[in-house]
Coordinates of C-alpha atoms in Angstrom, one line a residue:
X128 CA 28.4 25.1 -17.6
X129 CA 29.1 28.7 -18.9
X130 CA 32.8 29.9 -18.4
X131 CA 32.6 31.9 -15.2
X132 CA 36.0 34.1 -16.4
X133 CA 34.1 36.1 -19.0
X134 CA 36.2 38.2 -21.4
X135 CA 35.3 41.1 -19.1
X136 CA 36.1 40.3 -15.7
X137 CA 38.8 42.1 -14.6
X138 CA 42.6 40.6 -14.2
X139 CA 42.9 37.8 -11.4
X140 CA 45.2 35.5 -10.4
X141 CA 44.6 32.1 -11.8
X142 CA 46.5 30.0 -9.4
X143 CA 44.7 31.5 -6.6
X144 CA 41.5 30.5 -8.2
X145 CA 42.5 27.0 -8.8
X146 CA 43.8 26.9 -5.0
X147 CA 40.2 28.0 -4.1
X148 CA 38.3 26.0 -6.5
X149 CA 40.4 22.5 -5.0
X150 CA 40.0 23.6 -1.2
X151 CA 35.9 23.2 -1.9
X152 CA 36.8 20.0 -3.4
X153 CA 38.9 18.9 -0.4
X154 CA 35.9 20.3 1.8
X155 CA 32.9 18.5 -0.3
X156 CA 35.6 14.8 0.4
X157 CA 36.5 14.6 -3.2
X158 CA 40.6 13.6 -3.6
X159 CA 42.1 15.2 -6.6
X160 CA 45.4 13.5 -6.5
X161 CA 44.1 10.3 -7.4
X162 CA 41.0 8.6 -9.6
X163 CA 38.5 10.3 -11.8
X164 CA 39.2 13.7 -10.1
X165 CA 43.3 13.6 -10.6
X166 CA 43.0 15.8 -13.4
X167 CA 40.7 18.4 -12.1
X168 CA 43.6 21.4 -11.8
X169 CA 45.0 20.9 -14.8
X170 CA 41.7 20.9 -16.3
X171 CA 41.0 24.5 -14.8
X172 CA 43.9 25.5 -15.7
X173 CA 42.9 24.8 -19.4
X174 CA 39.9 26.3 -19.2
X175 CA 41.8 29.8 -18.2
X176 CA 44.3 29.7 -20.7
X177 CA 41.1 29.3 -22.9
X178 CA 40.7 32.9 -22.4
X179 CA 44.0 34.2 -22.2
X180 CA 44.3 34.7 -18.6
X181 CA 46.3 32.1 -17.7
X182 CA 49.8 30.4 -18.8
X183 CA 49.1 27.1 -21.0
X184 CA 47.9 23.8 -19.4
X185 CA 50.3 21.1 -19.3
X186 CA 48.0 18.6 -20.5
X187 CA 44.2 18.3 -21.0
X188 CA 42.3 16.2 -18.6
X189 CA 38.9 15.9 -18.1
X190 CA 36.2 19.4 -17.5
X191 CA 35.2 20.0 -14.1
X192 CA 31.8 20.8 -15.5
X193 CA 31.5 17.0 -16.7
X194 CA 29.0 16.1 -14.0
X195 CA 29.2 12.7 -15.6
X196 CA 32.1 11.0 -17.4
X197 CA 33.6 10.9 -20.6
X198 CA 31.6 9.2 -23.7
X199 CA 32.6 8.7 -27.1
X200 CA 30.4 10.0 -30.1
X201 CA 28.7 7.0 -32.4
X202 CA 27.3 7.8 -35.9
X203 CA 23.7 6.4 -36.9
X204 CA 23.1 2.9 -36.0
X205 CA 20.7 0.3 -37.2
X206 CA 18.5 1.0 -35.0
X207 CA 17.9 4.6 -34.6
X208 CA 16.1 5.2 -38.4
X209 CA 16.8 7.1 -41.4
X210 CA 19.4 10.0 -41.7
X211 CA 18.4 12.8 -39.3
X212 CA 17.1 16.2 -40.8
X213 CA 17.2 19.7 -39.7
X214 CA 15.3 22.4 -39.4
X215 CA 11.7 23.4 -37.6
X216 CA 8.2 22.0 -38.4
X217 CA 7.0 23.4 -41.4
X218 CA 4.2 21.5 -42.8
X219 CA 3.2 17.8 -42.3
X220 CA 4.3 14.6 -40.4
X221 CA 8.0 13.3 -40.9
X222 CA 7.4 9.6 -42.8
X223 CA 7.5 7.0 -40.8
X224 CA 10.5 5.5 -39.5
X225 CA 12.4 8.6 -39.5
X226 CA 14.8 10.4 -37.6
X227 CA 14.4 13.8 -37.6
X228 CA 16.6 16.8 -36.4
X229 CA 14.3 20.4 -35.7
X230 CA 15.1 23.0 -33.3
X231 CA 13.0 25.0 -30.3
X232 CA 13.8 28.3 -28.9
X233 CA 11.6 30.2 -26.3
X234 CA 13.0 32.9 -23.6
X235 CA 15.5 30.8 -22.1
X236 CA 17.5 30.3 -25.6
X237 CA 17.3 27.3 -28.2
X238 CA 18.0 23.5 -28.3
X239 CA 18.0 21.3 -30.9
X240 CA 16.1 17.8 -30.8
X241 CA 15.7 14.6 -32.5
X242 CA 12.1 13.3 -33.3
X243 CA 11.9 9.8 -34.2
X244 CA 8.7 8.2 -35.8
X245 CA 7.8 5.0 -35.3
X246 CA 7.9 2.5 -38.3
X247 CA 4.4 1.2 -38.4
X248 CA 1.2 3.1 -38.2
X249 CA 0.7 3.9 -34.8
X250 CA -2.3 4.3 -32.5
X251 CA -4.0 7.4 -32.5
X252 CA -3.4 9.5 -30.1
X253 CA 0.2 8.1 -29.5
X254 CA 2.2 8.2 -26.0
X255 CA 5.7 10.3 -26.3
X256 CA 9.1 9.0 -24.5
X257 CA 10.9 12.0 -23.8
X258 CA 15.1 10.9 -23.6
X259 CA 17.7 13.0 -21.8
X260 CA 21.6 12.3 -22.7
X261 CA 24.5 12.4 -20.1
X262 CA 27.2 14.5 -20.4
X263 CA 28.9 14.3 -24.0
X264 CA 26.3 12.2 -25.6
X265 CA 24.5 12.8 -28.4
X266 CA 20.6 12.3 -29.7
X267 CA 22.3 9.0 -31.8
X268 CA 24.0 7.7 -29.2
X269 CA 21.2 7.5 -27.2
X270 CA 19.5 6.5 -29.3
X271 CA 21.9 3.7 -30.2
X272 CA 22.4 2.5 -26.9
X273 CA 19.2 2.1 -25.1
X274 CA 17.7 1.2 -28.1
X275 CA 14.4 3.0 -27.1
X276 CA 13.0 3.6 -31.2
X277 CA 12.9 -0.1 -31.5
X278 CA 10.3 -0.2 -28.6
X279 CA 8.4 2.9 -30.1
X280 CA 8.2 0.7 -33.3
X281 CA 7.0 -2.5 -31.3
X282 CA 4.8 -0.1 -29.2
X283 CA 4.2 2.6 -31.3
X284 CA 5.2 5.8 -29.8
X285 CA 6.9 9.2 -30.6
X286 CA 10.5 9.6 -29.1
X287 CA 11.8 12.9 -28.6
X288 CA 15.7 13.7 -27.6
X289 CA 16.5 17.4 -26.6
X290 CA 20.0 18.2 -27.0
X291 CA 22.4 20.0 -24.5
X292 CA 24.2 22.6 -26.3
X293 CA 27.7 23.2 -26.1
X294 CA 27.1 26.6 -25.4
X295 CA 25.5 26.2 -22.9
X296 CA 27.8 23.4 -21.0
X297 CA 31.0 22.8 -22.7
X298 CA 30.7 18.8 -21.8
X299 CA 26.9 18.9 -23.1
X300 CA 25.8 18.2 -19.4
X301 CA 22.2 18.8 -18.4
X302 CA 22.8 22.0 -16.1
X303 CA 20.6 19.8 -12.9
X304 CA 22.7 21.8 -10.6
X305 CA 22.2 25.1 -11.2
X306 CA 19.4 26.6 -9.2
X307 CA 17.7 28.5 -12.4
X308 CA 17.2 25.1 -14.0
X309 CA 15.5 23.3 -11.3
X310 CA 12.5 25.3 -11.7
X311 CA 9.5 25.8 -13.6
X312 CA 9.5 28.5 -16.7
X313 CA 13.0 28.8 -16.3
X314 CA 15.8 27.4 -17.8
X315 CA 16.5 24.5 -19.6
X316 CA 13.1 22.5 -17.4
X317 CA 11.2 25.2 -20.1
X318 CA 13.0 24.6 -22.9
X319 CA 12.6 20.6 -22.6
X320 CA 9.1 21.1 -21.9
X321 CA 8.3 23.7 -24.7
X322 CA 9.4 21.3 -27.2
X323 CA 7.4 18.3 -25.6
X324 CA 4.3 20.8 -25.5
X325 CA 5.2 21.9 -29.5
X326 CA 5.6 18.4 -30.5
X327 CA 2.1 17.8 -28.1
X328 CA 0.2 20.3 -31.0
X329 CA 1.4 18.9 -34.0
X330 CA 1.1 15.4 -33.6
X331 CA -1.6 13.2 -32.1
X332 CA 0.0 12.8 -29.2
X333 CA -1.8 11.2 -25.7
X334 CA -1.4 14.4 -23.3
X335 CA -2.1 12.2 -20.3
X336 CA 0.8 9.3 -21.5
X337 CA 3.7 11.8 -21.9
X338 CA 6.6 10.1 -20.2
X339 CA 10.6 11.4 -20.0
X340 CA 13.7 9.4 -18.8
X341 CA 17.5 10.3 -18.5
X342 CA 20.7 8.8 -18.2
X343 CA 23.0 10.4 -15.5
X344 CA 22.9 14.2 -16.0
X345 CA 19.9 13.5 -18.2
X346 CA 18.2 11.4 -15.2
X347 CA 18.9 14.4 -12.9
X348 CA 16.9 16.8 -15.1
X349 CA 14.2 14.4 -15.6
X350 CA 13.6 14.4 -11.9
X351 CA 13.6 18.1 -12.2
X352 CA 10.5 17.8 -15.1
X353 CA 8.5 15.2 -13.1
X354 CA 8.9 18.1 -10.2
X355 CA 8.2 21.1 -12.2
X356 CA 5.6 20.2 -15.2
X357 CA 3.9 17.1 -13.2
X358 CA 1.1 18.0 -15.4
X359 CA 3.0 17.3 -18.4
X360 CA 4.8 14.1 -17.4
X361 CA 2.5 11.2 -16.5
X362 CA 5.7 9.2 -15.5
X363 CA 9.3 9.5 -15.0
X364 CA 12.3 7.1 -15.4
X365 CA 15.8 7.7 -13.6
X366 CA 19.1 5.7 -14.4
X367 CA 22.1 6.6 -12.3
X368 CA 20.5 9.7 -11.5
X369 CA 20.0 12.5 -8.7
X370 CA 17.3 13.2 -6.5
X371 CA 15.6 16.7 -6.9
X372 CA 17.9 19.7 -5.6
X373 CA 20.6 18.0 -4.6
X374 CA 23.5 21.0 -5.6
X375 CA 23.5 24.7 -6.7
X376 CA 26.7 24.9 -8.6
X377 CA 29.7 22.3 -9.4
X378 CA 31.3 21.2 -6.2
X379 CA 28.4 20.6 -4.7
X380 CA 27.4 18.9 -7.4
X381 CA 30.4 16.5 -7.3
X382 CA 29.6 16.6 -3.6
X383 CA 26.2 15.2 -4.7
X384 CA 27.3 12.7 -6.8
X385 CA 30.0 11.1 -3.9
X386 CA 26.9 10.5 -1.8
X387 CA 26.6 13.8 0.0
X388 CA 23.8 16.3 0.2
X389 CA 24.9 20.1 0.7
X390 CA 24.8 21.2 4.4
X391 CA 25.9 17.6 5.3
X392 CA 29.0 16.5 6.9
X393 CA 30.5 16.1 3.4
X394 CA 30.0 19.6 2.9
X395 CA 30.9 21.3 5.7
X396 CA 33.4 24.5 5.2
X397 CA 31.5 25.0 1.0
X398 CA 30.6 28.2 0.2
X399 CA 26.5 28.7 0.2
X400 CA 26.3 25.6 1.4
X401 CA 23.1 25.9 3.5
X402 CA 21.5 26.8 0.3
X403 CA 21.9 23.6 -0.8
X404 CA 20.2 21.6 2.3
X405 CA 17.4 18.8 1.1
X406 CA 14.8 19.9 -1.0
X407 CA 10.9 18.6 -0.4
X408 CA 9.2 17.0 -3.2
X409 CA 6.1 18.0 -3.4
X410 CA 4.7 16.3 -6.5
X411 CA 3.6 12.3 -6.5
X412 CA 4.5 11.7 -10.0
X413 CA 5.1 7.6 -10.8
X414 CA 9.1 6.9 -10.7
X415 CA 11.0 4.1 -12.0
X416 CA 15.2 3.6 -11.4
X417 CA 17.6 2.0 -12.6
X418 CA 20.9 1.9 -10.5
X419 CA 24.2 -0.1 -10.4
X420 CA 25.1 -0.5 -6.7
X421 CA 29.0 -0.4 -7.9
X422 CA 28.8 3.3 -9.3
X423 CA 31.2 5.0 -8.6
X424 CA 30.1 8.0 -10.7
X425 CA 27.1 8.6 -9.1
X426 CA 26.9 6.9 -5.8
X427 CA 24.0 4.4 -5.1
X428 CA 23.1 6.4 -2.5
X429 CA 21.3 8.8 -4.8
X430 CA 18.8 6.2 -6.2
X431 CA 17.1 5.8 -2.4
X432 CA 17.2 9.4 -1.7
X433 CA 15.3 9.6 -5.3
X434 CA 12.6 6.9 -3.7
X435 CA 12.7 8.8 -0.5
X436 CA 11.8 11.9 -2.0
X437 CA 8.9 10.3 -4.6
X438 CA 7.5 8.2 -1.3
X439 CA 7.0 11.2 0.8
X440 CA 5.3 13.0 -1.8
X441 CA 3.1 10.4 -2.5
X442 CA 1.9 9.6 0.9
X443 CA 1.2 12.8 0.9
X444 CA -0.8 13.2 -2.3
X445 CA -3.1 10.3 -0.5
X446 CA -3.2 11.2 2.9
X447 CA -0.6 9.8 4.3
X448 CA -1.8 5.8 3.1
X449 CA 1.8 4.5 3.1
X450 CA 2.9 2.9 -0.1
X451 CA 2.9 -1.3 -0.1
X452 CA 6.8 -2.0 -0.6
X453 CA 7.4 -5.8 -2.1
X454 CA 11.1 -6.6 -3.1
X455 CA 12.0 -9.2 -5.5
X456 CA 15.9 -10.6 -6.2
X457 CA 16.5 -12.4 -9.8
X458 CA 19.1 -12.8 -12.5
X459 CA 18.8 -11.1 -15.8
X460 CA 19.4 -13.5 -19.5
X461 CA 22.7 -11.1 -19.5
X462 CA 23.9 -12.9 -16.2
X463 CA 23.2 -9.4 -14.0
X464 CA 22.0 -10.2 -10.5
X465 CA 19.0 -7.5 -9.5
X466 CA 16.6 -6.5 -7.0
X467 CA 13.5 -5.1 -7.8
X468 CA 11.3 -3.3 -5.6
X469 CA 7.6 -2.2 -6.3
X470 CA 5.6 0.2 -4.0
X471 CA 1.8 0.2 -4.3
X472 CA -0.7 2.4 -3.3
X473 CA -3.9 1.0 -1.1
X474 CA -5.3 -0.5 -4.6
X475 CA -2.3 -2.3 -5.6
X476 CA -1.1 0.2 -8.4
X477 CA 2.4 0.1 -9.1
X478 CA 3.6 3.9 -8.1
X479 CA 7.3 3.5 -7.5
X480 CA 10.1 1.2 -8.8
X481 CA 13.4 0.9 -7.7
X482 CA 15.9 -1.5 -9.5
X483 CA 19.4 -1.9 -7.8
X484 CA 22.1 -3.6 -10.7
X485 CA 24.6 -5.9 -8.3
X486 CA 27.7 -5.2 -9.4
X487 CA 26.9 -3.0 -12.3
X488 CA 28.9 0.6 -12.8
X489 CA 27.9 3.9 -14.2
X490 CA 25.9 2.6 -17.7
X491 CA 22.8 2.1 -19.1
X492 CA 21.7 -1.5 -17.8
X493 CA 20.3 -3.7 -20.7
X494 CA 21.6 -1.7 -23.2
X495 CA 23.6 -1.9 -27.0
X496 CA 27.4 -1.7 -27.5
X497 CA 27.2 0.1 -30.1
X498 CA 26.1 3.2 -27.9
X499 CA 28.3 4.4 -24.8
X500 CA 27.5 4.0 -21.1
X501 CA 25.8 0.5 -21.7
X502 CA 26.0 -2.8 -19.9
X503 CA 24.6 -5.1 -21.9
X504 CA 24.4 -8.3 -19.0
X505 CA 21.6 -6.1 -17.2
X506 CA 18.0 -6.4 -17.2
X507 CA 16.1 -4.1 -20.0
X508 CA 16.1 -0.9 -18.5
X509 CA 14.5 0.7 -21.6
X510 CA 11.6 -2.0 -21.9
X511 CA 11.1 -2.0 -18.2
X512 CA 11.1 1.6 -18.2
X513 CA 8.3 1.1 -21.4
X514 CA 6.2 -1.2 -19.2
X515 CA 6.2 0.9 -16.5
X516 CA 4.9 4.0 -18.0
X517 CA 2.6 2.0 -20.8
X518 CA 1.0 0.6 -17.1
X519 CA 0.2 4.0 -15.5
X520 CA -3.3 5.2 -15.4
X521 CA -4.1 7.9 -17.7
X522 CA -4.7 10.9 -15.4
X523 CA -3.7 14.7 -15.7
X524 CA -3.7 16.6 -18.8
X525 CA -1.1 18.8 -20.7

């Protein structure tokens, strides 16, 4: 998130800030004195100093902008192709197997991306994976820990990773919870989806098999796509994610995360927070999720509210013909216990998924060590999430 305490605001008193900023914490149920959140005034008080209007921090500790938590940086692994290159399109196709860097910029500002190609010639016109980071993650780590460009190779699709600039969120967080970013033409929602529609042009990509997933913060923004360009996504996938307007601004956010949904009992006493009462979903795009039921991140609760919200919408979208709901319990190779449940419409088409990880925390399930956020004794989130959209009926058009 941008630093509120721009260089001309006029002189405050930090302390009294911090006070504030903790008594919405309190309010939203969040303790600071303990856990994930024991470092939060310390941190604020860093991010003062930062600007000179405010006496040192004692220590660092973690932002409270990280809607997410922290992740450590990985180079280029086996598996995510050649060294990446930078700069915009310019002429013709990266070579296959390549993993390229480029940049997009439209009215709402710029973001770089990663483009990889898949290794073997592939089918003409090609699907596209879209893949949204959590907070401090990178395009390579990503990449490196659900492994997704080993699929386009088997599968033989484009992979695309937008990039959350530091500029525009100190911890690289998608911003889900700011209001001018949960809608269409506006914020970073355009941005992702001006590079998808750039990347639509030059290639020979399928506009009706255009698919995103995300990872925490990244989940929560792909929600916000499958909302907001539903005729650009034929399919969404959502891993420890948040439903679709959830929060307006950070401590409802965190508020979010706990469980809560703004104007509930976790929330009384927050500033605005009626504005943040339960959004309607109004558009029936497929969803698959992935969610460990011992998240402590981002409670499990989010994942049904996610189903909630997709199931209304798509009774809706039918005429009210409730979904077919069939629930299955297994054990992955990895040793993770799961249940799987699949909602059909009236001709048995798979519309929702909803995958609850027993015992699993806040990580990509399925996925590679050598990226962060991974818990490799899950089911396959990333080929699940592959068969999922590869199985959706083309329909729609970019």
């Amino acid at each position: 998130m941008k630093n509120p305490f721009g260089p001309q605001a006029p002189p405050f008193d930090a302390s009294k800030i911090t006070d504030t900023i903790q008594r919405a914490l309190a309010a939203a149920g969040l303790d600071t004195t303990s856990g994930p959140m024991r470092s939060v005034s310390e941190t604020i008080q860093r991010a003062l100093s930062s600007v000179g209007r405010a006496a040192p921090a004692s220590a660092p500790g973690p932002d409270p902008s990280v809607i997410d938590v922290a992740a450590r940086v990985v180079g280029s692994a086996h598996d995510i192709g050649e060294p990446a290159r930078r700069g915009a399109f310019t002429g013709g196709p990266p070579a296959r197997g390549t993993f390229v860097t480029r940049d997009f910029g439209n009215h709402a500002g710029s973001r770089a991306y990663k483009l990889y190609v898949p290794r073997h010639e592939p089918r003409s016109p090609m699907p596209m994976v879209v893949m949204l980071h959590g907070c401090t993650q990178s395009a390579e780590d990503f990449a490196a820990g659900t492994r997704m460009n080993r699929l386009a190779d088997e599968h033989g699709f484009l992979v695309v990773y937008p990039e959350q600039a530091a500029h525009a969120n100190v911890s690289k967080c998608w911003n889900w919870f700011q209001s001018q970013d949960q809608v269409r033409d506006s914020g970073e929602p355009s941005l992702i989806a001006g590079i998808v529609r750039d990347l639509a042009r030059q290639h020979e990509v399928d506009p009706r098999r255009i698919f995103v997933a995300g990872l925490s913060a990244g989940a929560a923004m792909a929600v916000i796509l499958g909302e907001t360009y539903p005729e650009l996504f034929a399919a969404v996938g959502v891993h420890s994610g948040l439903p679709y307007g959830s929060a307006h601004d950070i401590p409802s956010a965190l508020a979010a995360m706990k469980g809560g949904r703004g104007g509930s009992a976790g929330a009384r006493g927050m500033p605005r927070a009626a504005e943040a009462r339960r959004k309607r979903v109004a558009q029936a795009v497929p969803t698959i999720v992935f969610h460990g039921d011992r998240d402590h991140t981002v409670q499990v609760s989010n994942a049904a509210e996610i189903i909630r919200q997709a199931t209304e919408a798509h009774v809706a979208a039918a005429g009210a013909s409730a979904l077919q709901a069939s629930t299955q319990r297994a054990t992955a190779p990895g040793g993770r216990s799961y249940s799987r449940t699949v909602h059909a419409d009236a001709s048995g088409q798979p519309r929702l998924e909803s995958w609850t990880l027993h015992g699993a925390g806040h990580a990509w399930s399925g996925g590679d060590a050598s990226g962060s956020y991974t818990d490799a004794s899950g089911p396959d989130a990333s080929a699940e999430m592959v068969r999922f959209f590869l199985s959706q009926p083309r329909a729609g058009s970019a």
